[in-house]
């Protein structure tokens, strides 16, 4: 830019002194035509000084001055810069330029904030805030009048057809895209131009003109700058232009636009004509942008700012080219609180006037086939193994039909199905992985070869054999004319191949005429024989097939495009219990359950199914579980489930009767321990196990005082809380009992003693506490500790800590208790039990949580000496401890760990995880420490390495953002700054890769 050479920064500094009495530093900013300078005065005030191109008239600058003053007076609180007058009191300062040109310079206050293009993350809350403030701006400008606003300019969305003359600048593919959107504009927008409200609009709400200031985690203050392109145009263009830039670099542009459209509509309700035009106008802004970029590249190839959005704009145009304009309109209508698909209301009225014939003979009988439930929370569907393969799923369907004593069953519309959540249906969206899981058709489960009939007079719209690439198999779509200019379409999937013989587009079928036969595997994608029947009120530009399932967030839209087939066919749905909303569930929970029962995450999850290392919510979304060590061998492991079901069907009783299960399990469990640990006592929970262990220690030692570690957690019983400083020193706690003595948390990273060789230093506190007890004539009953401190922050005990501590305790007559409730069963990888990392053998080991893979089962393992001392004549009896069902489940868990190599998996994948976390630490110094073996790892966030300041806020942010991306993580540690990783033992390397990928993304925020 030539004027940039004339107006150097030193020249600008002199101008500011002369005309504004401002001394300070000047930094040039990028711009398209004008010069812009960031001014910082010596008093700390900040301004933006603007020198327009000489071609810009005074009238144009006066227009912008009036517009900015108008917004400051009537902008409803929207943040915009304020004018700064020169020392003579005028807002415009004429400056002489090269060759006698005049530049009408002016100055504004500097608006704080980060440019939207640089701000992360682009959340729904942020886009809603932008939509609200943009609408306020657009509404405020409606009352502004100025003749200059009605000028012609090529950045006006209402006049894009000049682009056609520039098509020669593009390749063939680009020309097709531009021509498509220009034709769409002519078809959908121009006929409505007289209905589109017009006013002066901002016209330039792009990601370089929007400033963001964040308040809290979801509060935002939005600022708007640069009103040079403001013109008189259609009001909807402000929203369209803003959406065009917000959607850049997004994987799901249509979904992402929803919060902005919804918020804009709250302030400035959109008319139907505006909603119909919005999609086309979004694309038109992008077309204008790439065309300007192509022109400017020839004129000013050195000015990178002129084509800064060209590449992402082309990418977005290609994405939008694949979007149905009708579906986009329905999406925007939904965001505005309207019925998404306009013709849905017309369809409902028409449905009352037509008579529909049954599509299979079974639906015409007086006794309607029963409905079956294949939803994500269905108990009829049962364990995930029942649908893991097509063969197993066929077997499950047959069993369901047999149990119902029927040859035909129906169901599925609006059903969220777990078998659509496999990687075959996976899509990586802007907020992590997602799946099309909501079923949009009606399934009729019936024998292969069954005839299918036309429900109404119709003709073949399309047909296709989708066997190769889809699991639909042969598919036929009929078109039925309901009224003039109104047709509906019916889809028939999973047909026999012979159904396509002799078909042609336009072939007519009479109502009740046979049109096809139901197919069988493998032609129909290995599904059990059934008919998929679906209604479409619009084909959305498709033929040959149509989506049979939708994403959860698109279901409110799709159900007005694909209405319920039961209503169409006159099938009365069986009454089901209504599923409560999340708000209703929380309300009932607070009313009926204790208030101290908490929920995870800022936005709680409703979890309905588990499978391996995954949990599924009511929308079918699959979450990667990185923290649930209770489901040790994987959520609802089929072998464990079967073992429990099989024994439950035969017998469950207490241990006063002889039964082999408890003996077989006890023997298998003891074989995993050193020979000194040779006696089992079975209970129901880790809390019970620790309570019993301390009772044993007190009886064995004849003492009552217990030694424990700071921030330890050992359960929820009174005795367990008495040794758990995580609880008694926490919120609502009563403080340390006199008989409990706490050793400092042996944290080698941020504790009292730091570094690798701190074991002796931390163990010294144990011996000191014992000496203090002995000084008053007491001794310790026992020392209880976690083999790796979980609530303490995944603290791995320093080398030799337990060896030295155990010696001190035993020398004083105390008992050593290793709490393996969370650490054991091969989780550390290198060893089966966590205490083995220290090379010691405890006197008592307590087990819980993982021992039953979620079933209430726990155990106390002790030496013969401890067991004999405990057998003092008082009977130990636990009604449910060691019952046949629990022992069958526990034994199967143990077998699965061994036979599926899960300890070896914890070692291999755990090392891979650690390596990746260490690489992540190199890139993000916020990670202060990575620690833990196998599948018992954690990383600590530190914001200041000198003060070792825990980054609690960032840790909570990270955990909640990972949840929005489909990965469940949790915060731990006394300062709540440690992310713990204790997944089910079936966690694999692909899970690590996924977790690290999204950790990188969110650390980048």
mmCIF file with all atom_site columns, N, CA and C in Angstrom, residues 12 50 59 81 140 156 181 202 223 256 287 297 332 351 463 476 517 607-608 629 645 691 772 922 940 954 959:
data_model
loop_
_atom_site.group_PDB
_atom_site.id
_atom_site.type_symbol
_atom_site.label_atom_id
_atom_site.label_alt_id
_atom_site.label_comp_id
_atom_site.label_asym_id
_atom_site.label_entity_id
_atom_site.label_seq_id
_atom_site.pdbx_PDB_ins_code
_atom_site.Cartn_x
_atom_site.Cartn_y
_atom_site.Cartn_z
_atom_site.occupancy
_atom_site.B_iso_or_equiv
_atom_site.pdbx_formal_charge
_atom_site.auth_seq_id
_atom_site.auth_comp_id
_atom_site.auth_asym_id
_atom_site.auth_atom_id
_atom_site.pdbx_PDB_model_num
ATOM 1  N N  . UNK A 1 12  ? 3.368   9.400   11.994 1.00 0.00 ? 12  UNK A N  1
ATOM 2  C CA . UNK A 1 12  ? 2.107   9.313   12.742 1.00 0.00 ? 12  UNK A CA 1
ATOM 3  C C  . UNK A 1 12  ? 2.294   9.872   14.149 1.00 0.00 ? 12  UNK A C  1
ATOM 4  N N  . UNK A 1 50  ? -6.945  6.064   12.493 1.00 0.00 ? 50  UNK A N  1
ATOM 5  C CA . UNK A 1 50  ? -7.301  5.552   11.171 1.00 0.00 ? 50  UNK A CA 1
ATOM 6  C C  . UNK A 1 50  ? -7.027  6.610   10.115 1.00 0.00 ? 50  UNK A C  1
ATOM 7  N N  . UNK A 1 59  ? -17.631 12.491  3.142  1.00 0.00 ? 59  UNK A N  1
ATOM 8  C CA . UNK A 1 59  ? -18.988 12.034  3.423  1.00 0.00 ? 59  UNK A CA 1
ATOM 9  C C  . UNK A 1 59  ? -18.978 10.623  3.992  1.00 0.00 ? 59  UNK A C  1
ATOM 10 N N  . UNK A 1 81  ? -16.210 1.105   19.847 1.00 0.00 ? 81  UNK A N  1
ATOM 11 C CA . UNK A 1 81  ? -15.283 2.191   20.202 1.00 0.00 ? 81  UNK A CA 1
ATOM 12 C C  . UNK A 1 81  ? -16.007 3.538   20.279 1.00 0.00 ? 81  UNK A C  1
ATOM 13 N N  . UNK A 1 140 ? -30.484 -1.719  16.661 1.00 0.00 ? 140 UNK A N  1
ATOM 14 C CA . UNK A 1 140 ? -30.199 -0.305  16.931 1.00 0.00 ? 140 UNK A CA 1
ATOM 15 C C  . UNK A 1 140 ? -30.047 0.492   15.640 1.00 0.00 ? 140 UNK A C  1
ATOM 16 N N  . UNK A 1 156 ? -21.953 -6.274  -0.858 1.00 0.00 ? 156 UNK A N  1
ATOM 17 C CA . UNK A 1 156 ? -23.376 -6.298  -0.497 1.00 0.00 ? 156 UNK A CA 1
ATOM 18 C C  . UNK A 1 156 ? -23.957 -7.661  -0.877 1.00 0.00 ? 156 UNK A C  1
ATOM 19 N N  . UNK A 1 181 ? -24.388 -21.858 -6.053 1.00 0.00 ? 181 UNK A N  1
ATOM 20 C CA . UNK A 1 181 ? -24.904 -20.957 -5.024 1.00 0.00 ? 181 UNK A CA 1
ATOM 21 C C  . UNK A 1 181 ? -25.510 -19.678 -5.626 1.00 0.00 ? 181 UNK A C  1
ATOM 22 N N  . UNK A 1 202 ? -24.644 -3.543  9.862  1.00 0.00 ? 202 UNK A N  1
ATOM 23 C CA . UNK A 1 202 ? -23.197 -3.559  10.133 1.00 0.00 ? 202 UNK A CA 1
ATOM 24 C C  . UNK A 1 202 ? -22.438 -4.081  8.921  1.00 0.00 ? 202 UNK A C  1
ATOM 25 N N  . UNK A 1 223 ? -17.261 -7.264  21.705 1.00 0.00 ? 223 UNK A N  1
ATOM 26 C CA . UNK A 1 223 ? -17.024 -5.937  21.146 1.00 0.00 ? 223 UNK A CA 1
ATOM 27 C C  . UNK A 1 223 ? -17.018 -5.990  19.632 1.00 0.00 ? 223 UNK A C  1
ATOM 28 N N  . UNK A 1 256 ? -23.245 -25.956 14.283 1.00 0.00 ? 256 UNK A N  1
ATOM 29 C CA . UNK A 1 256 ? -22.557 -24.889 15.002 1.00 0.00 ? 256 UNK A CA 1
ATOM 30 C C  . UNK A 1 256 ? -23.322 -23.572 14.920 1.00 0.00 ? 256 UNK A C  1
ATOM 31 N N  . UNK A 1 287 ? -18.993 -16.735 -1.225 1.00 0.00 ? 287 UNK A N  1
ATOM 32 C CA . UNK A 1 287 ? -18.718 -16.584 -2.664 1.00 0.00 ? 287 UNK A CA 1
ATOM 33 C C  . UNK A 1 287 ? -18.116 -15.221 -2.959 1.00 0.00 ? 287 UNK A C  1
ATOM 34 N N  . UNK A 1 297 ? -5.654  -11.047 -5.456 1.00 0.00 ? 297 UNK A N  1
ATOM 35 C CA . UNK A 1 297 ? -4.401  -11.774 -5.611 1.00 0.00 ? 297 UNK A CA 1
ATOM 36 C C  . UNK A 1 297 ? -3.661  -11.317 -6.861 1.00 0.00 ? 297 UNK A C  1
ATOM 37 N N  . UNK A 1 332 ? -32.607 -23.906 10.822 1.00 0.00 ? 332 UNK A N  1
ATOM 38 C CA . UNK A 1 332 ? -32.735 -22.523 11.284 1.00 0.00 ? 332 UNK A CA 1
ATOM 39 C C  . UNK A 1 332 ? -34.122 -22.271 11.882 1.00 0.00 ? 332 UNK A C  1
ATOM 40 N N  . UNK A 1 351 ? -53.151 -36.174 6.914  1.00 0.00 ? 351 UNK A N  1
ATOM 41 C CA . UNK A 1 351 ? -53.185 -37.535 7.433  1.00 0.00 ? 351 UNK A CA 1
ATOM 42 C C  . UNK A 1 351 ? -54.579 -37.907 7.942  1.00 0.00 ? 351 UNK A C  1
ATOM 43 N N  . UNK A 1 463 ? -34.923 -46.539 -6.761 1.00 0.00 ? 463 UNK A N  1
ATOM 44 C CA . UNK A 1 463 ? -34.621 -47.845 -6.183 1.00 0.00 ? 463 UNK A CA 1
ATOM 45 C C  . UNK A 1 463 ? -33.134 -48.097 -6.365 1.00 0.00 ? 463 UNK A C  1
ATOM 46 N N  . UNK A 1 476 ? -36.360 -49.529 -1.951 1.00 0.00 ? 476 UNK A N  1
ATOM 47 C CA . UNK A 1 476 ? -37.309 -48.916 -2.880 1.00 0.00 ? 476 UNK A CA 1
ATOM 48 C C  . UNK A 1 476 ? -37.933 -47.705 -2.193 1.00 0.00 ? 476 UNK A C  1
ATOM 49 N N  . UNK A 1 517 ? -40.462 -58.022 -1.444 1.00 0.00 ? 517 UNK A N  1
ATOM 50 C CA . UNK A 1 517 ? -40.392 -59.066 -0.424 1.00 0.00 ? 517 UNK A CA 1
ATOM 51 C C  . UNK A 1 517 ? -39.242 -58.737 0.533  1.00 0.00 ? 517 UNK A C  1
ATOM 52 N N  . UNK A 1 607 ? -26.459 -41.864 32.278 1.00 0.00 ? 607 UNK A N  1
ATOM 53 C CA . UNK A 1 607 ? -25.801 -43.023 31.680 1.00 0.00 ? 607 UNK A CA 1
ATOM 54 C C  . UNK A 1 607 ? -26.747 -44.221 31.723 1.00 0.00 ? 607 UNK A C  1
ATOM 55 N N  . UNK A 1 608 ? -26.932 -44.872 30.566 1.00 0.00 ? 608 UNK A N  1
ATOM 56 C CA . UNK A 1 608 ? -27.878 -45.980 30.453 1.00 0.00 ? 608 UNK A CA 1
ATOM 57 C C  . UNK A 1 608 ? -27.237 -47.312 30.103 1.00 0.00 ? 608 UNK A C  1
ATOM 58 N N  . UNK A 1 629 ? -12.270 -47.292 37.590 1.00 0.00 ? 629 UNK A N  1
ATOM 59 C CA . UNK A 1 629 ? -11.536 -48.518 37.906 1.00 0.00 ? 629 UNK A CA 1
ATOM 60 C C  . UNK A 1 629 ? -12.412 -49.571 38.563 1.00 0.00 ? 629 UNK A C  1
ATOM 61 N N  . UNK A 1 645 ? -25.476 -64.231 36.250 1.00 0.00 ? 645 UNK A N  1
ATOM 62 C CA . UNK A 1 645 ? -26.825 -64.659 35.866 1.00 0.00 ? 645 UNK A CA 1
ATOM 63 C C  . UNK A 1 645 ? -27.020 -66.157 36.094 1.00 0.00 ? 645 UNK A C  1
ATOM 64 N N  . UNK A 1 691 ? -12.907 -51.445 57.471 1.00 0.00 ? 691 UNK A N  1
ATOM 65 C CA . UNK A 1 691 ? -13.442 -51.486 58.830 1.00 0.00 ? 691 UNK A CA 1
ATOM 66 C C  . UNK A 1 691 ? -13.030 -52.796 59.515 1.00 0.00 ? 691 UNK A C  1
ATOM 67 N N  . UNK A 1 772 ? 6.222   -40.909 69.823 1.00 0.00 ? 772 UNK A N  1
ATOM 68 C CA . UNK A 1 772 ? 5.346   -40.027 70.597 1.00 0.00 ? 772 UNK A CA 1
ATOM 69 C C  . UNK A 1 772 ? 4.274   -40.836 71.330 1.00 0.00 ? 772 UNK A C  1
ATOM 70 N N  . UNK A 1 922 ? 6.068   -31.847 27.376 1.00 0.00 ? 922 UNK A N  1
ATOM 71 C CA . UNK A 1 922 ? 7.098   -31.039 26.712 1.00 0.00 ? 922 UNK A CA 1
ATOM 72 C C  . UNK A 1 922 ? 6.481   -29.848 25.982 1.00 0.00 ? 922 UNK A C  1
ATOM 73 N N  . UNK A 1 940 ? -0.214  -33.652 36.996 1.00 0.00 ? 940 UNK A N  1
ATOM 74 C CA . UNK A 1 940 ? -0.506  -32.516 37.862 1.00 0.00 ? 940 UNK A CA 1
ATOM 75 C C  . UNK A 1 940 ? -0.280  -31.205 37.121 1.00 0.00 ? 940 UNK A C  1
ATOM 76 N N  . UNK A 1 954 ? -7.700  -24.560 35.855 1.00 0.00 ? 954 UNK A N  1
ATOM 77 C CA . UNK A 1 954 ? -7.400  -25.189 34.562 1.00 0.00 ? 954 UNK A CA 1
ATOM 78 C C  . UNK A 1 954 ? -7.717  -26.674 34.579 1.00 0.00 ? 954 UNK A C  1
ATOM 79 N N  . UNK A 1 959 ? -11.156 -31.109 32.626 1.00 0.00 ? 959 UNK A N  1
ATOM 80 C CA . UNK A 1 959 ? -12.026 -32.265 32.837 1.00 0.00 ? 959 UNK A CA 1
ATOM 81 C C  . UNK A 1 959 ? -13.392 -32.051 32.199 1.00 0.00 ? 959 UNK A C  1
#
